[in-house]
Amino acid sequence: MPARLLEGHPVAEEILRDVREQIRTSATQTPLTVAVLLGDDAAARSYARAIRKTMAPLGIEVRTVPLDDSMHEERFREIVTQLNRQADITGILALQPLPPGLPRSLPALSIAPEKDVDGITPVNAGRLLLGLPAIAPSTPAGAMELLRYYGIPVSGRRAVIVGRSPVVGRPLVSLLLAADATVTVCHRKTSDLADVTRTAELLFVAAGSPALIKPDMVRPGTVVIDFGVNAVGEHLVGDVDPAVAEVASAITPVPGGTGPVTNAILARNLLTLAKLQRS
Amino acid sequence: MPARLLEGHPVAEEILRDVREQIRTSATQTPLTVAVLLGDDAAARSYARAIRKTMAPLGIEVRTVPLDDSMHEERFREIVTQLNRQADITGILALQPLPPGLPRSLPALSIAPEKDVDGITPVNAGRLLLGLPAIAPSTPAGAMELLRYYGIPVSGRRAVIVGRSPVVGRPLVSLLLAADATVTVCHRKTSDLADVTRTAELLFVAAGSPALIKPDMVRPGTVVIDFGVNAVGEHLVGDVDPAVAEVASAITPVPGGTGPVTNAILARNLLTLAKLQRS
């Protein structure tokens, strides 16, 4: 029996309906604005368009800040410092990849925590890990919303994460621990990946490796959340082989699974930042 | 064959020798001072004495700040804010338990990150999780030093942590991921604890539950690190049943295992803070 498809769109719509309602009832407040820092990269541009498409119907302004390829670290810091100070900017998002030569961690170390719409700063990562109120990174937070929406229990269950990136795998540890899962993190140094993935009741894959997870690596009945977005020829494929759908009890499609929820969470995070800034 | 005993004292001595040497060669600098906030609790007082015993031979001043039982949150914050500002204070440590009524997270939310000698603040926890330079909490950092000292490899191995406290289990996830272990975290909501602990090649136990881990929960040859310090009658017992030593390949004694290393790491962290403050 093929797996139930965990479509992201209805989850995103539910979240966005709530965000729209909250924005509407606080209509006298200043409008929300997100600054999107964007290098010369096709994937980043496509992601920026998707963000605009999510934000526009909510009346959220998306202000694109282009980063040119010759940009130095100092200039990047100046731009972010300026945005940190600007009262009309609610949140700041720096899309990866950054211009060549800029360290990947630069946004996490320059964006102010109170404008950190994607929860990438050490303060937010630490608050999340320690179980304190925090802005959670949109991609892993979206996965938790998918599970909630489809009524999939997490507490007490075995969760396995493949991939330990700062934006997905690591913050997902914090979110899953907060939800009382037993959590395992695997990565490229894991010597017996299939042995570990087969222990999962909930399997989260964010490895950036097309079709890495094969059917024999998944225990029948497992719920599979695929964060992978890999361009293979003209197609987008996930980190999970589509044949896994014959083994799993439920699986996210690629595209149309975790992606749409990510953008909805960004909008919700922006609203949370606006409330914090007003209080 | 009984397990090799992983004694903490030689590890602590090695670390302290290095700290002493570094302090000596920077002799013209101002002396190091750690402020220890201390409520009316026997275990905390005993811990404060151990800290003083470690720090005194290094010429580090330990300034005890008593917290009375009727203290309010506001007063605690005032004291810490004052210490954050004092140039002659290198680091601040607040011993648990705090006076009744004070939230457990209060030190993490009031100590300045640049004086956070035990790596409890969100900024340090987040930096550690994200793989950025950070002050690591002394107890889990001490465990990593124990493994290093005794030549026990970590990379690519299955590590299981029992307990998810903000001071041991959670930061240990960050440290073990940084060392390329495959990491699993269990806790009181884990439904099949023995199933999980039996997958460990490296087993870390910080559950605060006397003799929780029995021999049948440990695979032969496992390395066991016991953070437990439980007073049972007149004895101190760990979270691991002593009979586990018949199954494990190596195990930390209680007392005399992780404890001594913890204090040495505190001294090393204090030195790191002093360097950061000077630069």
XYZ file of C-alpha atoms in Angstrom:
558
model
C 0.000 0.000 0.000
C 1.569 3.284 -1.044
C 2.189 5.882 1.650
C -0.170 8.699 2.516
C 1.101 11.916 0.900
C 1.768 14.715 3.376
C 1.035 17.697 1.132
C 2.398 20.991 2.393
C -0.128 23.354 0.812
C -3.083 22.775 3.162
C -0.746 23.153 6.156
C 0.659 26.388 4.757
C -2.842 27.687 4.043
C -3.950 27.033 7.603
C -0.937 28.880 9.014
C -1.296 31.779 6.561
C -5.025 32.113 7.329
C -4.132 32.586 10.968
C -1.339 35.069 10.173
C -3.670 37.066 7.864
C -6.330 37.213 10.571
C -3.844 38.435 13.161
C -2.475 41.080 10.785
C -6.039 42.201 9.944
C -7.074 42.625 13.570
C -3.982 44.713 14.291
C -4.692 46.906 11.233
C -3.731 50.199 12.846
C -0.133 49.023 13.323
C 2.669 49.728 10.875
C 2.929 47.272 7.973
C 5.369 44.355 8.158
C 8.505 44.444 6.011
C 11.075 41.741 5.437
C 14.491 42.559 3.941
C 15.741 39.716 1.732
C 19.490 39.771 1.038
C 20.098 38.082 -2.269
C 23.266 37.214 -4.180
C 23.567 36.448 -7.883
C 22.208 32.889 -7.769
C 19.306 31.330 -9.668
C 18.069 29.124 -6.811
C 18.156 32.041 -4.369
C 16.238 34.237 -6.841
C 13.616 31.536 -7.282
C 13.288 31.246 -3.485
C 12.946 35.045 -3.211
C 10.078 34.937 -5.746
C 8.335 32.235 -3.710
C 8.694 34.351 -0.566
C 7.200 37.367 -2.351
C 4.296 35.227 -3.557
C 3.587 34.137 0.020
C 4.003 37.580 1.590
C 2.236 39.825 -0.964
C -1.347 38.602 -0.259
C -0.720 39.290 3.436
C 0.267 42.889 2.747
C 3.849 42.154 3.825
C 6.449 44.136 1.947
C 9.458 42.197 0.635
C 12.430 44.525 0.165
C 15.130 42.846 -1.883
C 18.701 43.863 -1.085
C 21.031 42.732 -3.892
C 24.508 41.521 -2.907
C 27.100 41.760 -5.645
C 29.638 39.015 -6.215
C 32.647 41.173 -5.350
C 31.226 42.099 -1.950
C 33.530 41.959 1.083
C 32.615 40.837 4.583
C 32.872 44.382 5.932
C 30.333 45.711 3.428
C 27.924 42.879 4.237
C 28.161 43.740 7.939
C 27.506 47.423 7.206
C 24.364 46.592 5.225
C 23.030 44.315 7.959
C 23.900 46.771 10.740
C 21.933 49.433 8.885
C 18.932 47.097 8.487
C 19.175 46.093 12.157
C 18.730 49.777 13.056
C 15.961 50.665 10.595
C 12.643 50.872 12.437
C 10.647 50.114 9.256
C 12.344 46.710 8.787
C 10.630 43.939 10.765
C 12.842 41.024 9.801
C 15.994 40.185 7.842
C 16.615 37.095 5.739
C 19.918 36.355 3.954
C 19.475 33.717 1.276
C 22.215 31.148 0.730
C 24.477 30.931 -1.191
C 26.093 34.247 -0.227
C 28.490 35.927 -2.693
C 31.711 33.889 -2.991
C 34.251 34.559 -0.259
C 31.697 35.444 2.401
C 31.632 32.943 5.286
C 28.392 30.976 5.481
C 27.990 31.915 9.151
C 28.145 35.669 8.469
C 24.360 36.303 8.586
C 24.041 34.382 11.873
C 26.753 36.603 13.349
C 25.472 39.947 12.036
C 21.651 39.889 12.026
C 20.164 41.230 15.292
C 18.300 38.474 17.196
C 15.177 40.668 17.323
C 15.121 40.808 13.488
C 16.149 37.186 12.967
C 13.113 35.990 10.978
C 14.608 32.563 10.233
C 16.001 31.815 13.692
C 19.597 31.476 12.504
C 21.372 33.552 15.165
C 23.192 31.889 18.076
C 20.803 33.503 20.575
C 17.757 31.972 18.903
C 19.469 28.620 18.325
C 20.521 28.528 21.981
C 17.115 29.556 23.312
C 15.511 26.840 21.195
C 17.979 24.198 22.398
C 17.516 25.215 26.039
C 13.730 25.121 25.766
C 13.269 28.891 26.107
C 10.918 30.980 23.904
C 12.635 31.458 20.525
C 12.226 32.133 16.826
C 12.667 28.692 15.246
C 14.203 28.212 11.784
C 11.367 27.997 9.266
C 12.237 24.692 7.578
C 12.387 22.427 10.647
C 9.542 24.353 12.329
C 7.491 23.676 9.176
C 8.111 19.946 9.534
C 6.727 20.031 13.060
C 3.619 21.817 11.726
C 3.196 19.136 9.032
C 3.215 16.419 11.695
C 0.748 18.345 13.848
C -1.604 19.040 10.919
C -1.719 15.384 9.852
C -2.186 14.163 13.428
C 1.110 12.251 13.579
C 2.252 11.820 17.199
C 5.831 12.654 18.135
C 6.074 12.215 21.925
C 7.979 9.098 22.965
C 8.670 8.051 19.366
C 12.020 7.302 17.719
C 13.000 10.185 15.426
C 16.050 9.958 13.172
C 17.482 13.027 11.431
C 19.838 12.563 8.467
C 21.926 15.721 8.120
C 23.276 18.144 10.717
C 23.139 21.509 8.953
C 22.755 24.661 11.070
C 19.422 25.490 9.375
C 17.667 22.104 9.414
C 19.259 19.159 11.222
C 20.597 20.893 14.317
C 17.554 23.039 15.159
C 15.337 20.015 14.431
C 17.077 18.237 17.332
C 15.883 21.057 19.608
C 12.314 20.976 18.250
C 12.008 17.192 18.463
C 13.431 17.098 22.005
C 10.918 19.769 23.014
C 8.212 17.512 21.562
C 9.498 14.563 23.663
C 10.808 12.419 20.808
C 13.859 10.193 21.257
C 16.191 11.846 18.761
C 19.112 10.503 16.721
C 21.254 12.603 14.363
C 23.184 10.967 11.497
C 25.553 12.584 9.020
C 28.253 11.779 6.513
C 30.518 10.360 9.225
C 27.852 7.878 10.343
C 29.292 4.482 9.484
C 26.100 2.414 9.465
C 23.480 4.804 8.085
C 20.918 2.145 7.075
C 21.164 0.487 10.512
C 20.285 3.810 12.089
C 17.557 4.929 9.671
C 15.823 1.546 10.117
C 15.285 2.369 13.804
C 13.210 5.438 12.872
C 9.479 5.754 13.400
C 9.855 9.326 12.148
C 12.594 9.864 9.557
C 13.730 13.401 8.629
C 16.111 13.732 5.705
C 18.067 16.917 5.007
C 21.271 15.599 3.531
C 21.327 17.458 0.211
C 21.964 14.176 -1.616
C 19.471 13.084 -4.314
C 17.588 9.854 -3.500
C 20.035 8.982 -0.697
C 17.397 7.069 1.277
C 16.369 3.794 -0.410
C 13.430 1.536 0.497
C 15.627 -0.999 2.300
C 16.790 1.766 4.665
C 13.271 2.388 5.979
C 11.254 0.229 8.348
C 7.692 -0.435 7.064
C 5.256 2.086 8.508
C 7.770 4.875 9.043
C 6.727 8.504 8.521
C 9.227 10.165 6.164
C 9.836 13.918 5.940
C 12.005 14.858 2.966
C 13.665 18.296 3.060
C 15.740 17.631 -0.071
C 15.400 19.881 -3.105
C 17.914 18.713 -5.691
C 17.852 19.742 -9.341
C 18.509 16.625 -11.411
C 18.296 17.496 -15.096
C 15.025 19.399 -15.418
C 13.453 17.763 -12.383
C 13.444 18.513 -8.676
C 14.082 15.413 -6.610
C 14.255 14.929 -2.870
C 16.801 13.206 -0.649
C 14.453 10.203 -0.502
C 14.047 7.707 -3.354
C 10.382 7.847 -4.529
C 10.237 4.056 -4.140
C 10.327 4.613 -0.345
C 6.620 5.522 -0.686
C 5.953 1.771 -1.058
C 7.373 1.148 2.434
C 6.575 4.298 4.424
C 3.167 4.913 5.991
C 3.341 8.595 5.092
C 5.763 10.739 3.103
C 6.141 14.350 1.959
C 6.154 14.884 -1.818
C 8.994 16.818 -3.518
C 8.109 19.467 -4.517
C 4.984 20.400 -2.551
C 5.888 18.902 0.827
C 8.039 20.788 3.310
C 8.702 23.768 0.983
C 5.310 25.530 1.103
C 5.164 25.224 4.896
C 8.619 26.822 5.239
C 7.397 30.062 3.663
C 4.270 30.148 5.792
C 6.408 29.823 8.917
C 8.560 32.723 7.714
C 5.422 34.889 7.606
C 4.417 33.717 11.070
C 7.921 34.367 12.437
C 7.779 37.885 10.984
C 4.535 38.520 12.845
C 6.116 37.222 16.061
C 9.080 39.591 15.583
C 6.690 42.512 15.018
C 4.901 41.736 18.295
C 8.214 41.484 20.173
C 9.384 44.782 18.685
C 6.164 46.534 19.744
C 6.202 45.197 23.307
C 36.854 -8.866 32.611
C 36.014 -5.732 34.571
C 36.054 -2.419 32.748
C 38.988 -0.060 32.653
C 38.388 2.771 35.153
C 38.397 6.227 33.586
C 39.677 8.230 36.559
C 39.093 11.956 36.338
C 42.013 13.169 38.440
C 44.862 12.672 35.925
C 42.738 14.372 33.243
C 42.016 17.304 35.533
C 45.695 17.564 36.482
C 46.743 17.737 32.851
C 44.237 20.493 32.113
C 45.138 22.428 35.262
C 48.866 22.160 34.502
C 48.211 23.823 31.163
C 45.999 26.520 32.725
C 48.639 27.226 35.418
C 51.344 27.550 32.793
C 49.262 29.960 30.733
C 48.428 32.058 33.796
C 52.100 32.104 34.817
C 53.312 33.295 31.412
C 50.775 36.121 31.442
C 51.809 37.102 34.962
C 51.660 40.842 34.404
C 47.932 40.693 33.713
C 45.263 41.278 36.360
C 44.410 38.195 38.445
C 41.390 36.064 37.501
C 38.298 36.207 39.677
C 35.178 34.076 39.549
C 31.992 35.154 41.337
C 30.084 32.145 42.685
C 26.418 32.808 43.486
C 25.357 30.436 46.194
C 22.018 29.751 47.898
C 21.445 28.056 51.226
C 22.023 24.462 50.072
C 24.452 21.832 51.363
C 25.282 20.326 47.949
C 25.905 23.765 46.437
C 28.161 24.705 49.373
C 30.111 21.492 48.940
C 30.493 22.240 45.215
C 31.663 25.781 46.004
C 34.347 24.354 48.317
C 35.541 22.031 45.541
C 35.741 24.969 43.140
C 37.783 26.966 45.642
C 40.121 23.992 46.116
C 40.698 23.839 42.356
C 41.079 27.582 41.825
C 43.208 28.585 44.864
C 46.461 26.873 43.731
C 46.109 28.703 40.393
C 45.902 32.078 42.109
C 42.278 32.454 40.974
C 40.104 34.329 43.426
C 36.716 32.802 44.244
C 34.314 35.486 45.420
C 31.233 33.906 47.012
C 28.002 35.867 46.666
C 25.395 34.506 49.093
C 21.782 34.403 47.924
C 19.225 34.400 50.707
C 16.136 32.215 50.553
C 13.689 35.121 50.429
C 15.399 36.648 47.394
C 13.199 37.872 44.534
C 13.954 37.625 40.821
C 14.491 41.378 40.542
C 17.177 41.358 43.244
C 18.957 38.433 41.578
C 19.006 40.320 38.286
C 20.436 43.414 40.011
C 23.263 41.404 41.560
C 24.163 39.765 38.251
C 23.929 43.031 36.304
C 26.355 44.576 38.785
C 28.779 41.630 38.404
C 28.438 41.786 34.603
C 29.682 45.395 34.764
C 32.500 44.918 37.301
C 35.839 44.910 35.484
C 37.522 42.880 38.262
C 35.118 39.930 37.795
C 36.251 37.534 35.052
C 33.434 35.026 35.203
C 30.134 34.357 36.973
C 28.784 31.015 38.122
C 25.364 30.525 39.739
C 25.135 27.199 41.554
C 21.890 25.252 41.439
C 19.588 24.975 43.273
C 18.747 28.695 43.363
C 16.694 30.079 46.258
C 13.106 28.787 46.081
C 10.842 30.732 43.750
C 13.616 31.763 41.351
C 13.228 30.225 37.865
C 15.965 27.744 37.024
C 16.679 29.575 33.747
C 17.316 32.930 35.486
C 21.154 32.729 35.424
C 21.145 31.802 31.707
C 19.016 34.875 31.023
C 20.945 37.352 33.183
C 24.665 36.481 33.051
C 26.507 38.338 30.259
C 27.801 35.902 27.600
C 31.320 37.309 27.994
C 31.271 36.355 31.707
C 29.480 33.040 31.220
C 32.127 30.717 32.692
C 29.908 27.615 32.494
C 28.496 28.193 28.996
C 24.872 28.304 30.164
C 23.671 31.387 28.250
C 21.633 31.038 25.035
C 24.398 32.742 23.018
C 26.990 30.182 24.103
C 24.564 27.258 23.764
C 23.633 28.432 20.260
C 27.225 29.038 19.171
C 28.139 25.560 20.386
C 25.201 23.944 18.567
C 25.983 25.824 15.342
C 29.654 24.855 15.463
C 30.925 28.382 16.191
C 33.599 29.190 18.814
C 31.910 29.057 22.228
C 32.354 28.558 25.957
C 31.131 24.989 26.518
C 29.415 23.890 29.742
C 32.057 22.376 32.000
C 30.447 19.002 32.716
C 29.915 17.766 29.137
C 33.155 19.425 27.983
C 34.923 17.487 30.735
C 33.528 14.218 29.372
C 35.012 15.006 25.963
C 38.380 15.620 27.657
C 38.125 12.272 29.467
C 37.618 10.483 26.151
C 40.495 12.369 24.556
C 42.857 11.686 27.484
C 42.153 7.943 27.459
C 42.447 7.732 23.674
C 38.839 6.673 23.086
C 37.747 7.539 19.538
C 34.448 9.359 18.988
C 34.232 10.067 15.239
C 31.736 7.857 13.414
C 30.716 6.009 16.592
C 27.253 5.571 18.072
C 26.838 7.818 21.108
C 23.754 7.626 23.301
C 22.962 10.293 25.893
C 20.471 9.537 28.669
C 19.072 12.829 29.961
C 18.377 16.130 28.215
C 19.181 18.734 30.853
C 20.295 22.200 29.710
C 23.664 21.770 31.461
C 24.659 18.246 30.404
C 22.532 16.340 27.876
C 21.688 19.144 25.442
C 25.151 20.723 25.158
C 26.639 17.211 24.927
C 24.652 16.759 21.695
C 26.493 19.774 20.276
C 29.911 18.548 21.441
C 29.411 15.000 20.144
C 28.112 16.229 16.775
C 31.161 18.475 16.491
C 33.294 15.377 17.155
C 31.458 13.494 14.342
C 29.628 10.958 16.512
C 26.182 9.672 15.554
C 24.183 11.005 18.488
C 20.984 9.794 20.161
C 19.277 11.544 23.076
C 16.947 9.609 25.420
C 14.915 10.934 28.322
C 12.032 10.048 30.593
C 9.591 9.978 27.664
C 11.693 7.407 25.798
C 9.516 4.309 25.695
C 12.202 1.669 25.047
C 15.231 2.948 26.964
C 17.127 -0.370 27.100
C 16.636 -0.883 23.339
C 18.255 2.484 22.731
C 21.077 2.249 25.281
C 22.052 -1.158 23.856
C 22.875 0.540 20.523
C 25.545 2.701 22.223
C 29.261 2.340 21.686
C 29.630 5.405 23.913
C 26.992 5.774 26.634
C 26.622 9.048 28.557
C 24.273 9.036 31.532
C 23.020 12.243 33.158
C 19.564 11.278 34.313
C 19.799 12.087 38.013
C 18.423 8.644 38.859
C 20.543 6.324 41.061
C 21.713 3.133 39.301
C 19.225 3.633 36.453
C 21.451 1.839 33.926
C 21.699 -1.927 34.592
C 24.113 -4.410 32.986
C 21.462 -5.804 30.604
C 21.004 -2.293 29.146
C 24.609 -2.098 27.976
C 26.196 -3.878 25.029
C 29.484 -5.621 25.956
C 32.442 -3.377 25.192
C 30.603 -0.077 25.560
C 32.390 2.941 27.044
C 30.242 4.365 29.864
C 30.453 7.943 31.158
C 28.433 8.439 34.337
C 27.564 12.029 35.294
C 25.289 10.975 38.154
C 26.009 12.139 41.697
C 23.222 10.841 43.925
C 23.383 10.759 47.708
C 22.012 7.389 48.829
C 22.299 7.097 52.603
C 25.879 8.080 53.353
C 27.168 7.101 49.925
C 27.439 8.857 46.592
C 26.218 6.681 43.743
C 26.069 7.347 40.037
C 23.279 6.894 37.500
C 24.933 3.640 36.422
C 24.716 0.414 38.445
C 28.274 -0.572 39.500
C 27.612 -4.053 38.034
C 27.773 -2.428 34.559
C 31.574 -2.464 35.032
C 31.407 -6.228 34.303
C 29.997 -5.518 30.815
C 31.518 -2.190 29.774
C 35.018 -1.898 28.340
C 35.620 1.347 30.250
C 33.645 3.294 32.851
C 34.013 6.429 34.976
C 33.999 5.851 38.737
C 31.600 7.787 41.011
C 32.982 9.799 42.691
C 36.302 10.567 40.985
C 35.225 10.313 37.335
C 33.580 13.255 35.573
C 33.497 15.499 38.669
C 37.181 16.458 38.951
C 37.388 17.211 35.229
C 34.375 19.544 35.449
C 36.203 21.860 37.846
C 39.354 21.885 35.725
C 37.275 22.914 32.697
C 35.769 25.754 34.750
C 39.291 27.071 35.366
C 40.141 26.736 31.666
C 36.892 28.483 30.660
C 37.744 31.324 33.044
C 41.100 31.750 31.332
C 39.380 31.791 27.927
C 36.980 34.504 29.153
C 39.919 36.556 30.451
C 41.588 36.378 27.024
C 38.350 37.389 25.260
C 37.883 40.306 27.672
C 41.438 41.547 27.056
C 41.191 41.328 23.268
